[in-house]
mmCIF file of C-alpha atoms in Angstrom:
data_model
loop_
_atom_site.group_PDB
_atom_site.id
_atom_site.type_symbol
_atom_site.label_atom_id
_atom_site.label_comp_id
_atom_site.label_asym_id
_atom_site.label_seq_id
_atom_site.Cartn_x
_atom_site.Cartn_y
_atom_site.Cartn_z
ATOM 1 C CA MET I 148 117.482 265.557 116.052
ATOM 2 C CA ASN I 149 115.094 263.617 113.809
ATOM 3 C CA PRO I 150 113.924 265.926 110.945
ATOM 4 C CA GLN I 151 110.305 264.761 111.343
ATOM 5 C CA ALA I 152 110.397 265.505 115.080
ATOM 6 C CA LYS I 153 111.942 268.935 114.436
ATOM 7 C CA LEU I 154 109.274 269.721 111.811
ATOM 8 C CA LEU I 155 106.529 268.656 114.235
ATOM 9 C CA SER I 156 107.963 270.861 117.014
ATOM 10 C CA ILE I 157 108.298 273.928 114.779
ATOM 11 C CA THR I 158 104.792 273.427 113.310
ATOM 12 C CA SER I 159 103.393 273.126 116.837
ATOM 13 C CA LEU I 160 105.160 276.361 117.796
ATOM 14 C CA PHE I 161 103.491 278.195 114.910
ATOM 15 C CA LEU I 162 100.139 276.597 115.753
ATOM 16 C CA GLY I 163 100.356 277.440 119.473
ATOM 17 C CA SER I 164 101.372 281.050 118.814
ATOM 18 C CA THR I 165 98.614 281.495 116.205
ATOM 19 C CA ILE I 166 95.940 280.067 118.543
ATOM 20 C CA THR I 167 96.950 282.418 121.391
ATOM 21 C CA ILE I 168 97.258 285.522 119.202
ATOM 22 C CA THR I 169 93.936 285.028 117.411
ATOM 23 C CA SER I 170 91.788 283.838 120.336
ATOM 24 C CA ASN I 171 89.124 285.836 122.204
ATOM 25 C CA HIS I 172 88.484 283.190 124.871
ATOM 26 C CA TRP I 173 90.833 282.647 127.817
ATOM 27 C CA ILE I 174 90.751 278.838 127.509
ATOM 28 C CA MET I 175 91.904 279.007 123.872
ATOM 29 C CA ALA I 176 94.700 281.436 124.783
ATOM 30 C CA TRP I 177 95.811 279.093 127.579
ATOM 31 C CA THR I 178 95.700 276.106 125.183
ATOM 32 C CA GLY I 179 97.976 277.927 122.700
ATOM 33 C CA LEU I 180 100.488 278.761 125.437
ATOM 34 C CA GLU I 181 100.540 275.114 126.588
ATOM 35 C CA ILE I 182 101.125 273.879 123.013
ATOM 36 C CA ASN I 183 104.044 276.325 122.762
ATOM 37 C CA THR I 184 105.568 275.075 126.011
ATOM 38 C CA LEU I 185 105.341 271.409 124.985
ATOM 39 C CA ALA I 186 106.630 272.124 121.446
ATOM 40 C CA ILE I 187 109.828 273.892 122.555
ATOM 41 C CA LEU I 188 110.866 271.267 125.147
ATOM 42 C CA PRO I 189 112.295 268.763 122.580
ATOM 43 C CA LEU I 190 114.253 271.606 120.940
ATOM 44 C CA ILE I 191 115.748 272.686 124.289
ATOM 45 C CA SER I 192 116.764 269.153 125.292
ATOM 46 C CA LYS I 193 117.845 267.908 121.833
ATOM 47 C CA SER I 194 121.595 267.868 122.657
ATOM 48 C CA HIS I 195 121.041 265.252 125.446
ATOM 49 C CA HIS I 196 123.563 267.115 127.606
ATOM 50 C CA PRO I 197 122.761 267.167 131.363
ATOM 51 C CA ARG I 198 122.645 270.986 131.264
ATOM 52 C CA ALA I 199 120.137 270.882 128.380
ATOM 53 C CA ILE I 200 117.923 268.419 130.284
ATOM 54 C CA GLU I 201 118.146 270.660 133.344
ATOM 55 C CA ALA I 202 117.186 273.711 131.235
ATOM 56 C CA ALA I 203 114.195 271.856 129.747
ATOM 57 C CA THR I 204 113.019 270.787 133.231
ATOM 58 C CA LYS I 205 113.332 274.333 134.618
ATOM 59 C CA TYR I 206 111.500 275.752 131.605
ATOM 60 C CA PHE I 207 108.663 273.238 131.895
ATOM 61 C CA LEU I 208 108.128 273.786 135.641
ATOM 62 C CA VAL I 209 108.174 277.593 135.389
ATOM 63 C CA GLN I 210 105.902 277.748 132.337
ATOM 64 C CA ALA I 211 103.456 275.214 133.834
ATOM 65 C CA ALA I 212 103.214 277.316 137.015
ATOM 66 C CA ALA I 213 102.664 280.501 134.968
ATOM 67 C CA SER I 214 99.989 278.826 132.815
ATOM 68 C CA ALA I 215 98.179 277.563 135.926
ATOM 69 C CA LEU I 216 98.243 281.078 137.387
ATOM 70 C CA LEU I 217 96.908 282.524 134.112
ATOM 71 C CA LEU I 218 94.070 279.982 134.085
ATOM 72 C CA PHE I 219 93.291 280.777 137.737
ATOM 73 C CA SER I 220 93.234 284.503 136.903
ATOM 74 C CA SER I 221 90.747 284.014 134.036
ATOM 75 C CA MET I 222 88.559 281.687 136.147
ATOM 76 C CA THR I 223 88.463 284.244 138.985
ATOM 77 C CA ASN I 224 87.397 286.933 136.521
ATOM 78 C CA ALA I 225 84.729 284.622 135.036
ATOM 79 C CA TRP I 226 83.479 283.789 138.558
ATOM 80 C CA TYR I 227 82.944 287.456 139.459
ATOM 81 C CA THR I 228 81.920 288.967 136.097
ATOM 82 C CA GLY I 229 80.632 286.010 134.031
ATOM 83 C CA GLN I 230 83.017 286.992 131.180
ATOM 84 C CA TRP I 231 85.525 284.687 129.477
ATOM 85 C CA ASP I 232 86.488 287.304 126.869
ATOM 86 C CA ILE I 233 90.161 288.337 127.038
ATOM 87 C CA THR I 234 89.403 292.052 126.666
ATOM 88 C CA GLN I 235 86.837 291.948 129.518
ATOM 89 C CA LEU I 236 89.335 291.280 132.303
ATOM 90 C CA THR I 237 88.068 293.804 134.872
ATOM 91 C CA HIS I 238 88.355 292.264 138.341
ATOM 92 C CA PRO I 239 91.373 293.755 140.259
ATOM 93 C CA THR I 240 92.538 290.384 141.692
ATOM 94 C CA SER I 241 92.405 288.803 138.223
ATOM 95 C CA CYS I 242 94.426 291.681 136.759
ATOM 96 C CA LEU I 243 97.087 291.277 139.463
ATOM 97 C CA LEU I 244 97.266 287.494 138.935
ATOM 98 C CA LEU I 245 97.463 287.932 135.156
ATOM 99 C CA THR I 246 100.313 290.469 135.445
ATOM 100 C CA THR I 247 102.194 287.992 137.673
ATOM 101 C CA ALA I 248 101.543 285.053 135.294
ATOM 102 C CA ILE I 249 102.699 286.939 132.181
ATOM 103 C CA SER I 250 105.725 288.334 134.071
ATOM 104 C CA ILE I 251 106.750 284.760 134.911
ATOM 105 C CA LYS I 252 106.249 283.678 131.276
ATOM 106 C CA LEU I 253 108.295 286.587 129.916
ATOM 107 C CA GLY I 254 110.980 286.607 132.620
ATOM 108 C CA LEU I 255 110.358 290.056 134.093
ATOM 109 C CA VAL I 256 112.024 290.843 137.426
ATOM 110 C CA PRO I 257 111.464 289.404 140.094
ATOM 111 C CA PHE I 258 110.450 286.285 138.096
ATOM 112 C CA HIS I 259 113.533 286.320 135.861
ATOM 113 C CA PHE I 260 115.701 283.622 137.506
ATOM 114 C CA TRP I 261 114.812 280.845 135.067
ATOM 115 C CA PHE I 262 115.536 282.730 131.835
ATOM 116 C CA PRO I 263 119.366 283.106 131.863
ATOM 117 C CA GLU I 264 119.749 279.519 133.111
ATOM 118 C CA VAL I 265 117.508 278.063 130.386
ATOM 119 C CA LEU I 266 119.192 280.124 127.666
ATOM 120 C CA GLN I 267 122.628 279.003 128.906
ATOM 121 C CA GLY I 268 121.588 275.340 128.759
ATOM 122 C CA THR I 269 120.361 275.337 125.165
ATOM 123 C CA SER I 270 121.781 276.033 121.694
ATOM 124 C CA LEU I 271 121.906 279.518 120.162
ATOM 125 C CA THR I 272 119.158 278.774 117.627
ATOM 126 C CA THR I 273 116.752 277.503 120.305
ATOM 127 C CA GLY I 274 117.815 280.453 122.489
ATOM 128 C CA LEU I 275 116.800 282.743 119.634
ATOM 129 C CA LEU I 276 113.307 281.195 119.623
ATOM 130 C CA LEU I 277 113.049 281.574 123.417
ATOM 131 C CA ALA I 278 114.141 285.218 123.297
ATOM 132 C CA THR I 279 111.890 286.303 120.393
ATOM 133 C CA ALA I 280 109.113 284.036 119.033
ATOM 134 C CA LEU I 281 107.986 282.579 122.373
ATOM 135 C CA LYS I 282 107.637 286.026 123.935
ATOM 136 C CA PHE I 283 105.135 287.185 121.305
ATOM 137 C CA PRO I 284 101.988 285.335 122.565
ATOM 138 C CA PRO I 285 102.339 286.547 126.211
ATOM 139 C CA ILE I 286 102.994 290.116 125.027
ATOM 140 C CA THR I 287 99.856 289.884 122.854
ATOM 141 C CA LEU I 288 97.814 288.940 125.953
ATOM 142 C CA LEU I 289 99.298 291.928 127.803
ATOM 143 C CA LEU I 290 98.341 294.210 124.901
ATOM 144 C CA LEU I 291 94.755 292.919 124.845
ATOM 145 C CA THR I 292 94.322 293.444 128.590
ATOM 146 C CA SER I 293 96.411 296.656 128.875
ATOM 147 C CA PRO I 294 93.465 299.013 129.736
ATOM 148 C CA SER I 295 92.751 296.969 132.905
ATOM 149 C CA LEU I 296 96.320 296.567 134.174
ATOM 150 C CA ASN I 297 97.836 298.467 137.104
ATOM 151 C CA PRO I 298 100.250 301.131 135.745
ATOM 152 C CA THR I 299 102.136 301.536 139.047
ATOM 153 C CA LEU I 300 102.864 297.801 139.289
ATOM 154 C CA LEU I 301 104.026 297.645 135.658
ATOM 155 C CA THR I 302 106.288 300.683 136.150
ATOM 156 C CA ILE I 303 107.919 299.074 139.225
ATOM 157 C CA LEU I 304 108.428 295.778 137.346
ATOM 158 C CA ALA I 305 109.810 297.652 134.322
ATOM 159 C CA ILE I 306 112.344 299.735 136.264
ATOM 160 C CA ALA I 307 113.443 296.667 138.274
ATOM 161 C CA SER I 308 113.876 294.661 135.041
ATOM 162 C CA THR I 309 115.902 297.391 133.330
ATOM 163 C CA ALA I 310 118.085 297.814 136.428
ATOM 164 C CA LEU I 311 118.708 294.117 137.041
ATOM 165 C CA GLY I 312 119.080 293.294 133.323
ATOM 166 C CA GLY I 313 121.870 295.867 133.055
ATOM 167 C CA TRP I 314 123.454 295.172 136.429
ATOM 168 C CA ALA I 315 123.548 291.352 136.220
ATOM 169 C CA GLY I 316 124.869 291.421 132.640
ATOM 170 C CA LEU I 317 128.013 293.331 133.670
ATOM 171 C CA ASN I 318 129.714 290.350 135.279
ATOM 172 C CA GLN I 319 128.893 287.689 132.657
ATOM 173 C CA THR I 320 131.399 285.982 130.371
ATOM 174 C CA GLN I 321 128.921 283.699 128.543
ATOM 175 C CA THR I 322 127.361 285.321 125.476
ATOM 176 C CA ARG I 323 124.020 283.529 125.924
ATOM 177 C CA LYS I 324 123.651 284.802 129.489
ATOM 178 C CA ILE I 325 124.549 288.331 128.369
ATOM 179 C CA LEU I 326 121.831 288.150 125.695
ATOM 180 C CA ALA I 327 119.372 286.792 128.293
ATOM 181 C CA PHE I 328 119.964 289.770 130.601
ATOM 182 C CA SER I 329 119.754 292.046 127.558
ATOM 183 C CA SER I 330 116.310 290.551 126.841
ATOM 184 C CA ILE I 331 115.184 291.166 130.458
ATOM 185 C CA SER I 332 116.358 294.777 130.195
ATOM 186 C CA HIS I 333 114.455 295.328 126.927
ATOM 187 C CA LEU I 334 111.320 293.770 128.414
ATOM 188 C CA GLY I 335 111.471 296.520 131.034
ATOM 189 C CA TRP I 336 111.290 299.151 128.286
ATOM 190 C CA MET I 337 108.282 297.354 126.763
ATOM 191 C CA ALA I 338 106.441 297.020 130.094
ATOM 192 C CA ILE I 339 106.865 300.659 131.155
ATOM 193 C CA ILE I 340 104.943 302.050 128.181
ATOM 194 C CA LEU I 341 102.345 299.261 127.906
ATOM 195 C CA VAL I 342 99.445 301.032 129.650
ATOM 196 C CA TYR I 343 100.046 304.431 128.026
ATOM 197 C CA ASN I 344 100.752 303.379 124.432
ATOM 198 C CA PRO I 345 100.303 299.635 123.666
ATOM 199 C CA LYS I 346 101.228 300.092 119.985
ATOM 200 C CA LEU I 347 104.613 301.450 121.026
ATOM 201 C CA THR I 348 105.192 298.302 123.110
ATOM 202 C CA LEU I 349 104.540 296.212 120.002
ATOM 203 C CA ILE I 350 106.889 298.354 117.856
ATOM 204 C CA THR I 351 109.589 298.029 120.544
ATOM 205 C CA PHE I 352 109.156 294.247 120.575
ATOM 206 C CA TYR I 353 109.361 294.035 116.761
ATOM 207 C CA LEU I 354 112.513 296.151 116.660
ATOM 208 C CA TYR I 355 114.062 294.162 119.518
ATOM 209 C CA CYS I 356 113.449 290.939 117.539
ATOM 210 C CA LEU I 357 114.881 292.586 114.430
ATOM 211 C CA MET I 358 118.105 293.442 116.284
ATOM 212 C CA THR I 359 118.430 290.202 118.286
ATOM 213 C CA ILE I 360 117.929 287.755 115.384
ATOM 214 C CA PRO I 361 121.118 288.758 113.457
ATOM 215 C CA ILE I 362 123.200 288.767 116.684
ATOM 216 C CA PHE I 363 122.153 285.199 117.561
ATOM 217 C CA LEU I 364 122.667 284.044 113.947
ATOM 218 C CA THR I 365 126.102 285.709 113.760
ATOM 219 C CA LEU I 366 127.240 284.120 117.038
ATOM 220 C CA ASP I 367 125.937 280.765 115.765
ATOM 221 C CA THR I 368 127.803 281.185 112.460
ATOM 222 C CA ILE I 369 131.148 281.996 114.102
ATOM 223 C CA LYS I 370 130.489 279.368 116.846
ATOM 224 C CA THR I 371 131.047 281.739 119.757
ATOM 225 C CA LEU I 372 129.681 280.969 123.227
ATOM 226 C CA LYS I 373 132.156 282.821 125.484
ATOM 227 C CA LEU I 374 133.915 286.186 125.465
ATOM 228 C CA THR I 375 137.317 284.455 125.351
ATOM 229 C CA THR I 376 136.454 282.658 122.092
ATOM 230 C CA MET I 377 134.890 285.829 120.709
ATOM 231 C CA SER I 378 138.263 287.600 120.735
ATOM 232 C CA THR I 379 139.698 284.947 118.375
ATOM 233 C CA ALA I 380 136.593 284.658 116.167
ATOM 234 C CA TRP I 381 137.313 287.741 114.038
ATOM 235 C CA THR I 382 139.751 285.750 111.869
ATOM 236 C CA LYS I 383 136.970 283.394 110.684
ATOM 237 C CA ILE I 384 134.685 285.870 108.894
ATOM 238 C CA PRO I 385 136.081 289.407 109.353
ATOM 239 C CA PRO I 386 133.188 291.310 107.645
ATOM 240 C CA LEU I 387 130.602 289.541 109.818
ATOM 241 C CA THR I 388 132.403 290.277 113.097
ATOM 242 C CA ALA I 389 132.858 293.899 112.007
ATOM 243 C CA THR I 390 129.098 294.315 111.528
ATOM 244 C CA LEU I 391 128.506 292.489 114.841
ATOM 245 C CA MET I 392 129.898 295.574 116.594
ATOM 246 C CA LEU I 393 127.302 297.789 114.872
ATOM 247 C CA MET I 394 124.495 295.347 115.736
ATOM 248 C CA LEU I 395 125.497 295.332 119.415
ATOM 249 C CA LEU I 396 125.630 299.141 119.508
ATOM 250 C CA SER I 397 122.203 299.203 117.849
ATOM 251 C CA LEU I 398 120.842 296.894 120.563
ATOM 252 C CA ALA I 399 122.368 299.264 123.128
ATOM 253 C CA GLY I 400 120.276 302.078 121.635
ATOM 254 C CA LEU I 401 122.946 304.392 120.250
ATOM 255 C CA PRO I 402 121.964 306.856 117.491
ATOM 256 C CA PRO I 403 121.929 306.816 114.469
ATOM 257 C CA LEU I 404 121.225 303.045 114.602
ATOM 258 C CA THR I 405 117.823 301.308 114.675
ATOM 259 C CA GLY I 406 117.890 300.571 118.427
ATOM 260 C CA PHE I 407 117.736 304.292 119.239
ATOM 261 C CA LEU I 408 114.227 304.568 117.748
ATOM 262 C CA PRO I 409 112.155 302.676 120.394
ATOM 263 C CA LYS I 410 114.018 304.272 123.332
ATOM 264 C CA TRP I 411 113.588 307.740 121.870
ATOM 265 C CA LEU I 412 109.840 307.197 121.326
ATOM 266 C CA ILE I 413 109.306 305.673 124.800
ATOM 267 C CA ILE I 414 111.114 308.549 126.558
ATOM 268 C CA GLN I 415 109.067 311.017 124.483
ATOM 269 C CA GLU I 416 105.790 309.274 125.414
ATOM 270 C CA LEU I 417 106.705 309.093 129.123
ATOM 271 C CA THR I 418 107.472 312.841 129.071
ATOM 272 C CA LYS I 419 104.058 313.495 127.486
ATOM 273 C CA GLN I 420 102.461 311.488 130.320
ATOM 274 C CA GLU I 421 104.264 313.787 132.831
ATOM 275 C CA MET I 422 106.491 310.939 133.984
ATOM 276 C CA THR I 423 109.798 312.760 133.487
ATOM 277 C CA PRO I 424 111.494 311.249 136.616
ATOM 278 C CA THR I 425 110.596 307.729 135.420
ATOM 279 C CA ALA I 426 111.933 308.505 131.938
ATOM 280 C CA THR I 427 115.167 309.863 133.457
ATOM 281 C CA ILE I 428 115.642 306.769 135.675
ATOM 282 C CA ILE I 429 115.070 304.259 132.861
ATOM 283 C CA ALA I 430 117.334 306.223 130.486
ATOM 284 C CA LEU I 431 120.148 306.240 133.067
ATOM 285 C CA LEU I 432 119.679 302.520 133.757
ATOM 286 C CA SER I 433 120.154 301.758 130.051
ATOM 287 C CA LEU I 434 123.774 302.940 130.477
ATOM 288 C CA LEU I 435 124.463 299.717 132.412
ATOM 289 C CA GLY I 436 123.395 297.728 129.351
ATOM 290 C CA LEU I 437 125.500 299.979 127.114
ATOM 291 C CA PHE I 438 128.604 299.029 129.114
ATOM 292 C CA PHE I 439 128.304 295.281 128.518
ATOM 293 C CA TYR I 440 127.346 295.772 124.846
ATOM 294 C CA LEU I 441 130.515 297.851 124.457
ATOM 295 C CA ARG I 442 132.491 295.092 126.181
ATOM 296 C CA LEU I 443 131.064 292.520 123.737
ATOM 297 C CA ALA I 444 131.831 294.808 120.781
ATOM 298 C CA TYR I 445 135.358 295.390 122.123
ATOM 299 C CA CYS I 446 136.000 291.648 122.453
ATOM 300 C CA ALA I 447 134.537 290.924 119.019
ATOM 301 C CA THR I 448 136.406 293.496 116.937
ATOM 302 C CA ILE I 449 139.103 295.461 118.774
ATOM 303 C CA THR I 450 140.847 292.858 120.961
ATOM 304 C CA LEU I 451 143.795 291.018 119.444
ATOM 305 C CA PRO I 452 144.605 287.775 121.299
ATOM 306 C CA PRO I 453 148.243 287.294 122.400
ATOM 307 C CA ASN I 454 148.487 283.914 120.642
ATOM 308 C CA SER I 455 146.435 283.861 117.465
ATOM 309 C CA ILE I 456 145.254 280.430 116.384
ATOM 310 C CA ASN I 457 146.249 279.405 112.873
ATOM 311 C CA HIS I 458 143.329 278.113 110.870
ATOM 312 C CA MET I 459 141.764 278.589 107.448
ATOM 313 C CA LYS I 460 139.638 281.689 106.983
ATOM 314 C CA GLN I 461 135.982 280.808 106.515
ATOM 315 C CA TRP I 462 135.178 283.235 103.709
ATOM 316 C CA GLN I 463 132.344 281.138 102.289
ATOM 317 C CA THR I 464 129.357 280.407 104.505
ATOM 318 C CA ASN I 465 126.026 278.818 103.628
ATOM 319 C CA LYS I 466 124.475 281.062 100.932
ATOM 320 C CA SER I 467 120.901 280.940 102.251
ATOM 321 C CA THR I 468 122.129 281.756 105.789
ATOM 322 C CA LYS I 469 124.291 284.549 104.387
ATOM 323 C CA MET I 470 121.329 286.228 102.656
ATOM 324 C CA PHE I 471 119.156 285.836 105.763
ATOM 325 C CA ILE I 472 121.760 287.355 108.093
ATOM 326 C CA THR I 473 122.610 290.165 105.637
ATOM 327 C CA THR I 474 118.959 291.234 105.400
ATOM 328 C CA PHE I 475 118.531 291.341 109.171
ATOM 329 C CA ILE I 476 121.870 293.123 109.692
ATOM 330 C CA THR I 477 120.807 295.864 107.271
ATOM 331 C CA LEU I 478 117.459 296.318 109.045
ATOM 332 C CA SER I 479 119.001 296.225 112.531
ATOM 333 C CA ILE I 480 121.443 299.008 111.658
ATOM 334 C CA MET I 481 119.780 301.296 109.098
ATOM 335 C CA LEU I 482 116.076 301.489 110.022
ATOM 336 C CA LEU I 483 116.196 304.787 111.943
ATOM 337 C CA PRO I 484 116.101 307.077 108.824
ATOM 338 C CA LEU I 485 112.980 305.180 107.671
ATOM 339 C CA SER I 486 111.174 305.759 110.984
ATOM 340 C CA PRO I 487 108.876 308.556 109.653
ATOM 341 C CA MET I 488 107.493 306.028 107.136
ATOM 342 C CA ILE I 489 106.632 303.599 109.984
ATOM 343 C CA PHE I 490 104.440 306.124 111.756
ATOM 344 C CA THR I 491 102.674 307.727 108.788
#
């Protein structure tokens, strides 16, 4: 891809996200989301492969529909209340339409169909942007409107997302699709606590990004797209594939790793809200996700292929990439002991 075009796309992504996050007016928020959608399309379709073009088309159509629904929601609210302020979304129909629009943008169940397909059709680096950076502006809009949203609807969407994210990921052999279903499952955890403790949703999103970034970068470094190639990848950079197992277990939410922190806090908050059955259901559904994370970890580090491929060990990687990945790996594994400092 042309460096100037790539720079323009990435700058537009930053601009679009900043406009949406900092705006008070619905039209400005919608403008930022549209800039984001248009900026990521060249990055999705940059390989010129038919699957990449298909992914870009699917992404554009879905995001355009969601943006139109969001605009319709804000216009309905303005029609009835005379308010264009994001925090003044009070009309019940507008709240329902907004929840649907943001669910489509994020990929919450039952509007999740586009996300695994788009992630499968693009590169790992663009997939990383789709799974982390591009989810931040819609989540910000959910946070700003959280007092007006319907808690029952969000709980149903959250439990469905956690269930389907875990269930659909069990049968996958493509690493990008597994990470897509992992993202859907984590979005369920974020949505379930949104109305009761919005700050906790934001912390969960930050920690999810912190754990997902090194996994995507590691898979990109060892050039692994399928489980079959993952079992032979350990010979390339053994230390990196060894830490990949810890990162995957952290994403699964096992103590004493970082990923345990958001799940622990969410279950605690749900229990305080006298929603113990909901907390029990969502905790049990996370076991589905744990199974496919364990399968990934098993393929990455424990499996020995019957016919090992002879090639030179890649002990030296790009130094800047190495520092970047090392920092994120450390944070994604060892942040749990520092958790009291986060909340004081």
